[in-house]
C-alpha cells in the first residue's frame, strides 16, 4: 500500500501519517523530517536545504527527488509506505509515478487533508515537535501527556524554526502555487480521497481508516 499525504503546511499530514504507519505497520517517509535530521547532523545536504526551509521555500527538486527515491528503495519500504511532504511539485509527482510504474506499482491513495488557511496560522504557532522522532503536538489541540516532553520517546519538544508567522505565510503561498495542483493530478490518476482536516485528530483518522479499509 503506497499512500501520499496531501495538504497545506500544518494541515495534519505528519500527525495522520504517524497514526496510519502505526496501525498498518509501514514506514513514515517525511522529506521534511529527513531534511531536518540532515540539518541537525550538519550534513552538506542539511546546509543547502536549511537556506530554503528557513524562508519557507521549497528545497529544489534536484536535491529532493534522488533522496526520496533512494529512501523508498530500502528494504523496509517493500510492503508499502506513507509519503508525507512528497511529492510537492508536479515534476516530483511525475518522477514518482514513473519510478513506481517501472516496478509495476502506483500510488494507491492520495489523501488530501483539507484545512482552510484561516486555521493554519493558529495550528503552526502552537505546534511543538519532537527533534528525535518527529512526533507533532499542539499546546492546545494535541497536548503531550507531560508538558514539553514527547509521549513517544521522552525527548524535550521544540518549536520548529519555520513556524514563525512570516515564514508560515510564505509556506502557504508556495503551497497554493506549487503543491495544490497535485490535488487535480491525483484526481485524474483516480487515487484522490479527501478528508475534512478541521475535525479532531482522532475523527480525521477514523475517516482515513474507513477509506483505507
Ligand atoms: P514539511 O516538514 O513537510 O512541512 P509542511 O508540509 O509545511 O507541513 P508541516 O509539517 O508543517 O505540517 P503537517 O501537515 O505535517 O501538520 P502536523 O501534523 O505537524 O516541510 C518543511 C519544509 O521542508 C518545506 O517548507 C520545504 O522547504 C522542505 N521540503 C519538505 N519536503 C519537500 C519536498 N518534497 N520538496 C521540496 N521541499 C520540501 O500538524 C500541525 C499542527 O496542528 C500540530 O501542532 C498538530 O499537533 C496540530 N494538529 C494536527 N491535527 C490536528 C487536528 N485534527 N486538530 C487540531 N490540531 C491538529
Ligand atoms: Mg509535517
PDB file of C-alpha atoms and ligand atoms in Angstrom:
ATOM      1  CA  UNK A   1       0.000   0.000   0.000  1.00  0.00           C
ATOM      2  CA  UNK A   2       1.545   3.306  -1.124  1.00  0.00           C
ATOM      3  CA  UNK A   3      -0.103   6.367   0.376  1.00  0.00           C
ATOM      4  CA  UNK A   4       0.604  10.039  -0.337  1.00  0.00           C
ATOM      5  CA  UNK A   5      -0.493  12.658   2.195  1.00  0.00           C
ATOM      6  CA  UNK A   6      -1.556  15.934   0.588  1.00  0.00           C
ATOM      7  CA  UNK A   7      -2.487  19.155   2.357  1.00  0.00           C
ATOM      8  CA  UNK A   8      -1.293  22.628   3.303  1.00  0.00           C
ATOM      9  CA  UNK A   9       1.516  23.157   5.804  1.00  0.00           C
ATOM     10  CA  UNK A  10       0.042  22.422   9.210  1.00  0.00           C
ATOM     11  CA  UNK A  11      -2.976  20.522   7.853  1.00  0.00           C
ATOM     12  CA  UNK A  12      -2.025  17.491   9.931  1.00  0.00           C
ATOM     13  CA  UNK A  13      -0.208  15.347   7.349  1.00  0.00           C
ATOM     14  CA  UNK A  14       2.512  14.340   9.793  1.00  0.00           C
ATOM     15  CA  UNK A  15       0.053  13.682  12.621  1.00  0.00           C
ATOM     16  CA  UNK A  16      -2.117  11.421  10.460  1.00  0.00           C
ATOM     17  CA  UNK A  17       0.826   9.757   8.678  1.00  0.00           C
ATOM     18  CA  UNK A  18       2.239   8.667  12.046  1.00  0.00           C
ATOM     19  CA  UNK A  19      -1.121   7.156  13.063  1.00  0.00           C
ATOM     20  CA  UNK A  20      -1.512   5.333   9.729  1.00  0.00           C
ATOM     21  CA  UNK A  21       2.020   3.917   9.960  1.00  0.00           C
ATOM     22  CA  UNK A  22       1.395   2.735  13.469  1.00  0.00           C
ATOM     23  CA  UNK A  23      -1.836   0.947  12.561  1.00  0.00           C
ATOM     24  CA  UNK A  24      -0.672  -0.623   9.279  1.00  0.00           C
ATOM     25  CA  UNK A  25       2.955  -1.136  10.347  1.00  0.00           C
ATOM     26  CA  UNK A  26       4.562   0.583   7.361  1.00  0.00           C
ATOM     27  CA  UNK A  27       7.293   3.276   7.365  1.00  0.00           C
ATOM     28  CA  UNK A  28       6.581   7.003   7.583  1.00  0.00           C
ATOM     29  CA  UNK A  29       8.655   8.757   4.937  1.00  0.00           C
ATOM     30  CA  UNK A  30       8.707  12.521   5.529  1.00  0.00           C
ATOM     31  CA  UNK A  31      11.042  14.582   3.362  1.00  0.00           C
ATOM     32  CA  UNK A  32      10.725  17.442   5.865  1.00  0.00           C
ATOM     33  CA  UNK A  33      11.888  15.141   8.692  1.00  0.00           C
ATOM     34  CA  UNK A  34      14.772  13.843   6.532  1.00  0.00           C
ATOM     35  CA  UNK A  35      15.898  17.424   5.807  1.00  0.00           C
ATOM     36  CA  UNK A  36      15.597  18.395   9.496  1.00  0.00           C
ATOM     37  CA  UNK A  37      17.684  15.363  10.516  1.00  0.00           C
ATOM     38  CA  UNK A  38      20.340  16.442   7.990  1.00  0.00           C
ATOM     39  CA  UNK A  39      20.307  19.997   9.358  1.00  0.00           C
ATOM     40  CA  UNK A  40      20.715  18.667  12.886  1.00  0.00           C
ATOM     41  CA  UNK A  41      23.638  16.471  11.828  1.00  0.00           C
ATOM     42  CA  UNK A  42      25.288  19.339   9.926  1.00  0.00           C
ATOM     43  CA  UNK A  43      25.492  17.472   6.581  1.00  0.00           C
ATOM     44  CA  UNK A  44      26.110  19.219   3.231  1.00  0.00           C
ATOM     45  CA  UNK A  45      22.523  18.447   2.227  1.00  0.00           C
ATOM     46  CA  UNK A  46      21.299  19.912   5.516  1.00  0.00           C
ATOM     47  CA  UNK A  47      23.226  23.145   4.935  1.00  0.00           C
ATOM     48  CA  UNK A  48      21.784  23.514   1.435  1.00  0.00           C
ATOM     49  CA  UNK A  49      18.219  22.654   2.486  1.00  0.00           C
ATOM     50  CA  UNK A  50      18.207  24.951   5.526  1.00  0.00           C
ATOM     51  CA  UNK A  51      18.562  28.113   3.439  1.00  0.00           C
ATOM     52  CA  UNK A  52      15.360  27.292   1.541  1.00  0.00           C
ATOM     53  CA  UNK A  53      13.386  25.956   4.503  1.00  0.00           C
ATOM     54  CA  UNK A  54      14.107  28.992   6.689  1.00  0.00           C
ATOM     55  CA  UNK A  55      12.498  31.190   4.044  1.00  0.00           C
ATOM     56  CA  UNK A  56       9.515  28.888   3.615  1.00  0.00           C
ATOM     57  CA  UNK A  57      10.603  27.988   0.066  1.00  0.00           C
ATOM     58  CA  UNK A  58      10.764  24.509  -1.418  1.00  0.00           C
ATOM     59  CA  UNK A  59      14.086  22.713  -1.480  1.00  0.00           C
ATOM     60  CA  UNK A  60      14.962  22.323  -5.208  1.00  0.00           C
ATOM     61  CA  UNK A  61      13.741  19.149  -6.922  1.00  0.00           C
ATOM     62  CA  UNK A  62      17.301  18.059  -7.746  1.00  0.00           C
ATOM     63  CA  UNK A  63      18.106  17.793  -4.031  1.00  0.00           C
ATOM     64  CA  UNK A  64      14.792  16.177  -3.134  1.00  0.00           C
ATOM     65  CA  UNK A  65      13.905  13.586  -5.764  1.00  0.00           C
ATOM     66  CA  UNK A  66      17.029  11.386  -5.606  1.00  0.00           C
ATOM     67  CA  UNK A  67      16.892  11.426  -1.832  1.00  0.00           C
ATOM     68  CA  UNK A  68      13.297  10.238  -1.820  1.00  0.00           C
ATOM     69  CA  UNK A  69      13.766   7.541  -4.470  1.00  0.00           C
ATOM     70  CA  UNK A  70      16.723   6.217  -2.512  1.00  0.00           C
ATOM     71  CA  UNK A  71      14.715   6.129   0.726  1.00  0.00           C
ATOM     72  CA  UNK A  72      11.746   4.221  -0.734  1.00  0.00           C
ATOM     73  CA  UNK A  73      14.052   1.669  -2.379  1.00  0.00           C
ATOM     74  CA  UNK A  74      15.182   0.465   1.059  1.00  0.00           C
ATOM     75  CA  UNK A  75      14.019  -2.923   2.354  1.00  0.00           C
ATOM     76  CA  UNK A  76      11.627  -1.609   4.997  1.00  0.00           C
ATOM     77  CA  UNK A  77       9.531   0.039   2.256  1.00  0.00           C
ATOM     78  CA  UNK A  78       8.943  -3.237   0.395  1.00  0.00           C
ATOM     79  CA  UNK A  79       5.368  -3.730   1.639  1.00  0.00           C
ATOM     80  CA  UNK A  80       4.361  -0.102   1.348  1.00  0.00           C
ATOM     81  CA  UNK A  81       4.882   3.296   2.972  1.00  0.00           C
ATOM     82  CA  UNK A  82       3.306   6.651   3.657  1.00  0.00           C
ATOM     83  CA  UNK A  83       4.789   9.676   1.898  1.00  0.00           C
ATOM     84  CA  UNK A  84       4.401  12.853   3.961  1.00  0.00           C
ATOM     85  CA  UNK A  85       5.550  16.042   2.227  1.00  0.00           C
ATOM     86  CA  UNK A  86       6.432  14.368  -1.069  1.00  0.00           C
ATOM     87  CA  UNK A  87       5.545  14.939  -3.856  1.00  0.00           C
ATOM     88  CA  UNK A  88       5.181  18.693  -3.564  1.00  0.00           C
ATOM     89  CA  UNK A  89       5.531  19.739  -7.187  1.00  0.00           C
ATOM     90  CA  UNK A  90       4.180  18.303 -10.449  1.00  0.00           C
ATOM     91  CA  UNK A  91       7.716  17.279 -11.587  1.00  0.00           C
ATOM     92  CA  UNK A  92       8.180  15.381  -8.284  1.00  0.00           C
ATOM     93  CA  UNK A  93       4.839  13.613  -8.802  1.00  0.00           C
ATOM     94  CA  UNK A  94       5.747  12.666 -12.369  1.00  0.00           C
ATOM     95  CA  UNK A  95       9.107  11.217 -11.330  1.00  0.00           C
ATOM     96  CA  UNK A  96       7.377   9.210  -8.607  1.00  0.00           C
ATOM     97  CA  UNK A  97       4.660   7.922 -10.963  1.00  0.00           C
ATOM     98  CA  UNK A  98       7.288   6.817 -13.500  1.00  0.00           C
ATOM     99  CA  UNK A  99       9.562   5.191 -10.935  1.00  0.00           C
ATOM    100  CA  UNK A 100       6.631   3.254  -9.458  1.00  0.00           C
ATOM    101  CA  UNK A 101       5.345   2.238 -12.910  1.00  0.00           C
ATOM    102  CA  UNK A 102       8.723   0.654 -13.694  1.00  0.00           C
ATOM    103  CA  UNK A 103       8.215  -1.608 -10.688  1.00  0.00           C
ATOM    104  CA  UNK A 104       4.559  -2.290 -11.623  1.00  0.00           C
ATOM    105  CA  UNK A 105       3.349  -0.139  -8.722  1.00  0.00           C
ATOM    106  CA  UNK A 106       1.324   3.031  -8.245  1.00  0.00           C
ATOM    107  CA  UNK A 107       0.147   5.430  -5.577  1.00  0.00           C
ATOM    108  CA  UNK A 108      -2.912   3.654  -4.150  1.00  0.00           C
ATOM    109  CA  UNK A 109      -4.316   6.548  -2.133  1.00  0.00           C
ATOM    110  CA  UNK A 110      -3.572  10.278  -2.204  1.00  0.00           C
ATOM    111  CA  UNK A 111      -5.274  11.614   0.904  1.00  0.00           C
ATOM    112  CA  UNK A 112      -5.917  15.337   0.904  1.00  0.00           C
ATOM    113  CA  UNK A 113      -6.222  16.624   4.475  1.00  0.00           C
ATOM    114  CA  UNK A 114      -8.299  19.705   3.851  1.00  0.00           C
ATOM    115  CA  UNK A 115      -7.875  22.655   6.245  1.00  0.00           C
ATOM    116  CA  UNK A 116      -8.613  26.295   5.293  1.00  0.00           C
ATOM    117  CA  UNK A 117      -5.819  28.883   5.541  1.00  0.00           C
ATOM    118  CA  UNK A 118      -7.548  30.654   8.484  1.00  0.00           C
ATOM    119  CA  UNK A 119      -6.956  27.637  10.744  1.00  0.00           C
ATOM    120  CA  UNK A 120      -3.352  27.126   9.711  1.00  0.00           C
ATOM    121  CA  UNK A 121      -1.596  30.027  11.480  1.00  0.00           C
ATOM    122  CA  UNK A 122      -3.118  29.046  14.833  1.00  0.00           C
ATOM    123  CA  UNK A 123      -2.024  25.452  14.388  1.00  0.00           C
ATOM    124  CA  UNK A 124       1.515  26.420  13.477  1.00  0.00           C
ATOM    125  CA  UNK A 125       2.029  28.876  16.323  1.00  0.00           C
ATOM    126  CA  UNK A 126       1.022  26.218  18.872  1.00  0.00           C
ATOM    127  CA  UNK A 127       2.883  23.315  17.309  1.00  0.00           C
ATOM    128  CA  UNK A 128       5.638  21.591  19.268  1.00  0.00           C
ATOM    129  CA  UNK A 129       7.731  18.907  17.561  1.00  0.00           C
ATOM    130  CA  UNK A 130       9.991  16.151  18.728  1.00  0.00           C
ATOM    131  CA  UNK A 131      13.501  16.694  17.300  1.00  0.00           C
ATOM    132  CA  UNK A 132      14.281  12.994  17.782  1.00  0.00           C
ATOM    133  CA  UNK A 133      11.285  11.003  16.467  1.00  0.00           C
ATOM    134  CA  UNK A 134       9.410  13.762  14.592  1.00  0.00           C
ATOM    135  CA  UNK A 135       6.149  13.408  16.576  1.00  0.00           C
ATOM    136  CA  UNK A 136       3.969  16.509  16.358  1.00  0.00           C
ATOM    137  CA  UNK A 137       1.927  18.097  19.171  1.00  0.00           C
ATOM    138  CA  UNK A 138      -0.085  21.242  19.751  1.00  0.00           C
ATOM    139  CA  UNK A 139      -0.116  23.108  23.066  1.00  0.00           C
ATOM    140  CA  UNK A 140      -3.906  23.418  22.918  1.00  0.00           C
ATOM    141  CA  UNK A 141      -5.312  20.864  20.432  1.00  0.00           C
ATOM    142  CA  UNK A 142      -2.927  17.881  20.764  1.00  0.00           C
ATOM    143  CA  UNK A 143      -1.026  18.339  24.043  1.00  0.00           C
ATOM    144  CA  UNK A 144       1.589  15.802  25.149  1.00  0.00           C
ATOM    145  CA  UNK A 145       0.849  13.901  28.378  1.00  0.00           C
ATOM    146  CA  UNK A 146       3.659  15.775  30.118  1.00  0.00           C
ATOM    147  CA  UNK A 147       4.173  19.413  29.104  1.00  0.00           C
ATOM    148  CA  UNK A 148       7.163  19.866  26.793  1.00  0.00           C
ATOM    149  CA  UNK A 149       8.035  16.130  26.652  1.00  0.00           C
ATOM    150  CA  UNK A 150       7.463  13.696  23.757  1.00  0.00           C
ATOM    151  CA  UNK A 151       4.962  10.904  24.596  1.00  0.00           C
ATOM    152  CA  UNK A 152       6.698   8.530  22.180  1.00  0.00           C
ATOM    153  CA  UNK A 153      10.392   8.845  23.038  1.00  0.00           C
ATOM    154  CA  UNK A 154      10.646  11.169  26.056  1.00  0.00           C
ATOM    155  CA  UNK A 155      12.713  13.868  24.301  1.00  0.00           C
ATOM    156  CA  UNK A 156      12.279  17.570  25.013  1.00  0.00           C
ATOM    157  CA  UNK A 157       9.920  19.172  22.476  1.00  0.00           C
ATOM    158  CA  UNK A 158      10.975  22.151  20.375  1.00  0.00           C
ATOM    159  CA  UNK A 159       9.293  24.801  18.240  1.00  0.00           C
ATOM    160  CA  UNK A 160      10.212  24.467  14.559  1.00  0.00           C
ATOM    161  CA  UNK A 161      12.272  27.321  13.060  1.00  0.00           C
ATOM    162  CA  UNK A 162       9.924  27.651  10.090  1.00  0.00           C
ATOM    163  CA  UNK A 163       6.795  28.084  12.252  1.00  0.00           C
ATOM    164  CA  UNK A 164       7.287  31.856  12.616  1.00  0.00           C
ATOM    165  CA  UNK A 165       4.170  33.665  11.275  1.00  0.00           C
ATOM    166  CA  UNK A 166       6.106  35.377   8.440  1.00  0.00           C
ATOM    167  CA  UNK A 167       7.573  32.062   7.223  1.00  0.00           C
ATOM    168  CA  UNK A 168       4.210  30.321   7.552  1.00  0.00           C
ATOM    169  CA  UNK A 169       2.714  32.933   5.185  1.00  0.00           C
ATOM    170  CA  UNK A 170       5.413  32.128   2.608  1.00  0.00           C
ATOM    171  CA  UNK A 171       4.890  28.394   3.035  1.00  0.00           C
ATOM    172  CA  UNK A 172       1.166  28.832   2.446  1.00  0.00           C
ATOM    173  CA  UNK A 173       1.673  30.827  -0.724  1.00  0.00           C
ATOM    174  CA  UNK A 174       4.246  28.299  -2.010  1.00  0.00           C
ATOM    175  CA  UNK A 175       1.702  25.573  -1.218  1.00  0.00           C
ATOM    176  CA  UNK A 176      -1.038  27.234  -3.267  1.00  0.00           C
ATOM    177  CA  UNK A 177       1.286  27.889  -6.232  1.00  0.00           C
ATOM    178  CA  UNK A 178       3.236  24.650  -6.430  1.00  0.00           C
ATOM    179  CA  UNK A 179       1.627  21.889  -4.371  1.00  0.00           C
ATOM    180  CA  UNK A 180      -2.137  22.398  -4.630  1.00  0.00           C
ATOM    181  CA  UNK A 181      -2.091  21.395  -8.347  1.00  0.00           C
ATOM    182  CA  UNK A 182      -1.291  17.862  -7.135  1.00  0.00           C
ATOM    183  CA  UNK A 183      -4.901  17.511  -5.979  1.00  0.00           C
ATOM    184  CA  UNK A 184      -6.031  17.579  -9.606  1.00  0.00           C
ATOM    185  CA  UNK A 185      -3.066  15.415 -10.647  1.00  0.00           C
ATOM    186  CA  UNK A 186      -4.095  12.602  -8.287  1.00  0.00           C
ATOM    187  CA  UNK A 187      -7.780  13.088  -9.031  1.00  0.00           C
ATOM    188  CA  UNK A 188      -7.012  12.374 -12.703  1.00  0.00           C
ATOM    189  CA  UNK A 189      -4.962   9.347 -11.622  1.00  0.00           C
ATOM    190  CA  UNK A 190      -8.021   8.027  -9.736  1.00  0.00           C
ATOM    191  CA  UNK A 191      -6.208   7.977  -6.386  1.00  0.00           C
ATOM    192  CA  UNK A 192      -7.570  11.107  -4.686  1.00  0.00           C
ATOM    193  CA  UNK A 193      -9.503  10.914  -1.408  1.00  0.00           C
ATOM    194  CA  UNK A 194     -10.363  13.964   0.684  1.00  0.00           C
ATOM    195  CA  UNK A 195     -10.903  14.224   4.435  1.00  0.00           C
ATOM    196  CA  UNK A 196     -12.053  17.188   6.493  1.00  0.00           C
ATOM    197  CA  UNK A 197      -8.882  18.079   8.419  1.00  0.00           C
ATOM    198  CA  UNK A 198     -10.640  20.590  10.684  1.00  0.00           C
ATOM    199  CA  UNK A 199     -12.129  17.773  12.758  1.00  0.00           C
ATOM    200  CA  UNK A 200     -10.457  16.410  15.882  1.00  0.00           C
ATOM    201  CA  UNK A 201      -7.344  14.331  15.019  1.00  0.00           C
ATOM    202  CA  UNK A 202      -8.983  11.030  16.045  1.00  0.00           C
ATOM    203  CA  UNK A 203     -12.050  11.774  13.919  1.00  0.00           C
ATOM    204  CA  UNK A 204      -9.836  12.614  10.939  1.00  0.00           C
ATOM    205  CA  UNK A 205      -8.005   9.330  11.498  1.00  0.00           C
ATOM    206  CA  UNK A 206     -11.271   7.364  11.640  1.00  0.00           C
ATOM    207  CA  UNK A 207     -12.256   8.896   8.279  1.00  0.00           C
ATOM    208  CA  UNK A 208      -8.891   7.870   6.808  1.00  0.00           C
ATOM    209  CA  UNK A 209      -9.177   4.311   8.131  1.00  0.00           C
ATOM    210  CA  UNK A 210     -12.609   3.967   6.548  1.00  0.00           C
ATOM    211  CA  UNK A 211     -11.053   4.985   3.218  1.00  0.00           C
ATOM    212  CA  UNK A 212      -8.066   2.629   3.518  1.00  0.00           C
ATOM    213  CA  UNK A 213     -10.150  -0.266   4.804  1.00  0.00           C
TER     214      UNK A 213
HETATM  215  P1  LIG B   1       7.362  19.684   5.998  1.00  0.00           P
HETATM  216  O1  LIG B   1       8.059  19.238   7.213  1.00  0.00           O
HETATM  217  O2  LIG B   1       6.757  18.678   5.108  1.00  0.00           O
HETATM  218  O3  LIG B   1       6.306  20.779   6.422  1.00  0.00           O
HETATM  219  P2  LIG B   1       4.860  21.166   5.851  1.00  0.00           P
HETATM  220  O4  LIG B   1       4.338  20.483   4.658  1.00  0.00           O
HETATM  221  O5  LIG B   1       4.905  22.632   5.771  1.00  0.00           O
HETATM  222  O6  LIG B   1       3.914  20.593   6.833  1.00  0.00           O
HETATM  223  P3  LIG B   1       4.026  20.586   8.355  1.00  0.00           P
HETATM  224  O7  LIG B   1       4.947  19.515   8.792  1.00  0.00           O
HETATM  225  O8  LIG B   1       4.284  21.980   8.818  1.00  0.00           O
HETATM  226  O9  LIG B   1       2.523  20.269   8.730  1.00  0.00           O
HETATM  227  P4  LIG B   1       1.745  18.881   8.793  1.00  0.00           P
HETATM  228  O10 LIG B   1       0.708  18.871   7.727  1.00  0.00           O
HETATM  229  O11 LIG B   1       2.665  17.720   8.878  1.00  0.00           O
HETATM  230  O12 LIG B   1       0.987  19.112  10.160  1.00  0.00           O
HETATM  231  P5  LIG B   1       1.207  18.492  11.623  1.00  0.00           P
HETATM  232  O13 LIG B   1       0.708  17.092  11.637  1.00  0.00           O
HETATM  233  O14 LIG B   1       2.563  18.777  12.135  1.00  0.00           O
HETATM  234  O15 LIG B   1       8.364  20.559   5.120  1.00  0.00           O
HETATM  235  C1  LIG B   1       9.147  21.572   5.700  1.00  0.00           C
HETATM  236  C2  LIG B   1       9.998  22.218   4.622  1.00  0.00           C
HETATM  237  O16 LIG B   1      10.883  21.236   4.051  1.00  0.00           O
HETATM  238  C3  LIG B   1       9.238  22.774   3.414  1.00  0.00           C
HETATM  239  O17 LIG B   1       8.782  24.082   3.663  1.00  0.00           O
HETATM  240  C4  LIG B   1      10.315  22.700   2.341  1.00  0.00           C
HETATM  241  O18 LIG B   1      11.218  23.763   2.444  1.00  0.00           O
HETATM  242  C5  LIG B   1      11.041  21.426   2.668  1.00  0.00           C
HETATM  243  N1  LIG B   1      10.514  20.246   1.956  1.00  0.00           N
HETATM  244  C6  LIG B   1       9.957  19.135   2.525  1.00  0.00           C
HETATM  245  N2  LIG B   1       9.575  18.269   1.579  1.00  0.00           N
HETATM  246  C7  LIG B   1       9.889  18.837   0.381  1.00  0.00           C
HETATM  247  C8  LIG B   1       9.715  18.440  -0.969  1.00  0.00           C
HETATM  248  N3  LIG B   1       9.129  17.271  -1.293  1.00  0.00           N
HETATM  249  N4  LIG B   1      10.142  19.272  -1.926  1.00  0.00           N
HETATM  250  C9  LIG B   1      10.731  20.440  -1.633  1.00  0.00           C
HETATM  251  N5  LIG B   1      10.909  20.894  -0.383  1.00  0.00           N
HETATM  252  C10 LIG B   1      10.489  20.089   0.623  1.00  0.00           C
HETATM  253  O19 LIG B   1       0.130  19.400  12.389  1.00  0.00           O
HETATM  254  C11 LIG B   1       0.321  20.794  12.558  1.00  0.00           C
HETATM  255  C12 LIG B   1      -0.147  21.232  13.960  1.00  0.00           C
HETATM  256  O20 LIG B   1      -1.551  21.028  14.092  1.00  0.00           O
HETATM  257  C13 LIG B   1       0.494  20.418  15.093  1.00  0.00           C
HETATM  258  O21 LIG B   1       0.678  21.257  16.181  1.00  0.00           O
HETATM  259  C14 LIG B   1      -0.548  19.325  15.387  1.00  0.00           C
HETATM  260  O22 LIG B   1      -0.446  18.836  16.704  1.00  0.00           O
HETATM  261  C15 LIG B   1      -1.848  20.075  15.148  1.00  0.00           C
HETATM  262  N6  LIG B   1      -2.919  19.225  14.637  1.00  0.00           N
HETATM  263  C16 LIG B   1      -2.805  18.148  13.815  1.00  0.00           C
HETATM  264  N7  LIG B   1      -4.024  17.621  13.535  1.00  0.00           N
HETATM  265  C17 LIG B   1      -4.926  18.403  14.192  1.00  0.00           C
HETATM  266  C18 LIG B   1      -6.362  18.393  14.287  1.00  0.00           C
HETATM  267  N8  LIG B   1      -7.098  17.494  13.627  1.00  0.00           N
HETATM  268  N9  LIG B   1      -6.946  19.365  15.036  1.00  0.00           N
HETATM  269  C19 LIG B   1      -6.190  20.306  15.683  1.00  0.00           C
HETATM  270  N10 LIG B   1      -4.848  20.354  15.635  1.00  0.00           N
HETATM  271  C20 LIG B   1      -4.216  19.419  14.901  1.00  0.00           C
HETATM  272 MG1  LIG B   2       4.786  17.516   8.863  1.00  0.00          MG
END
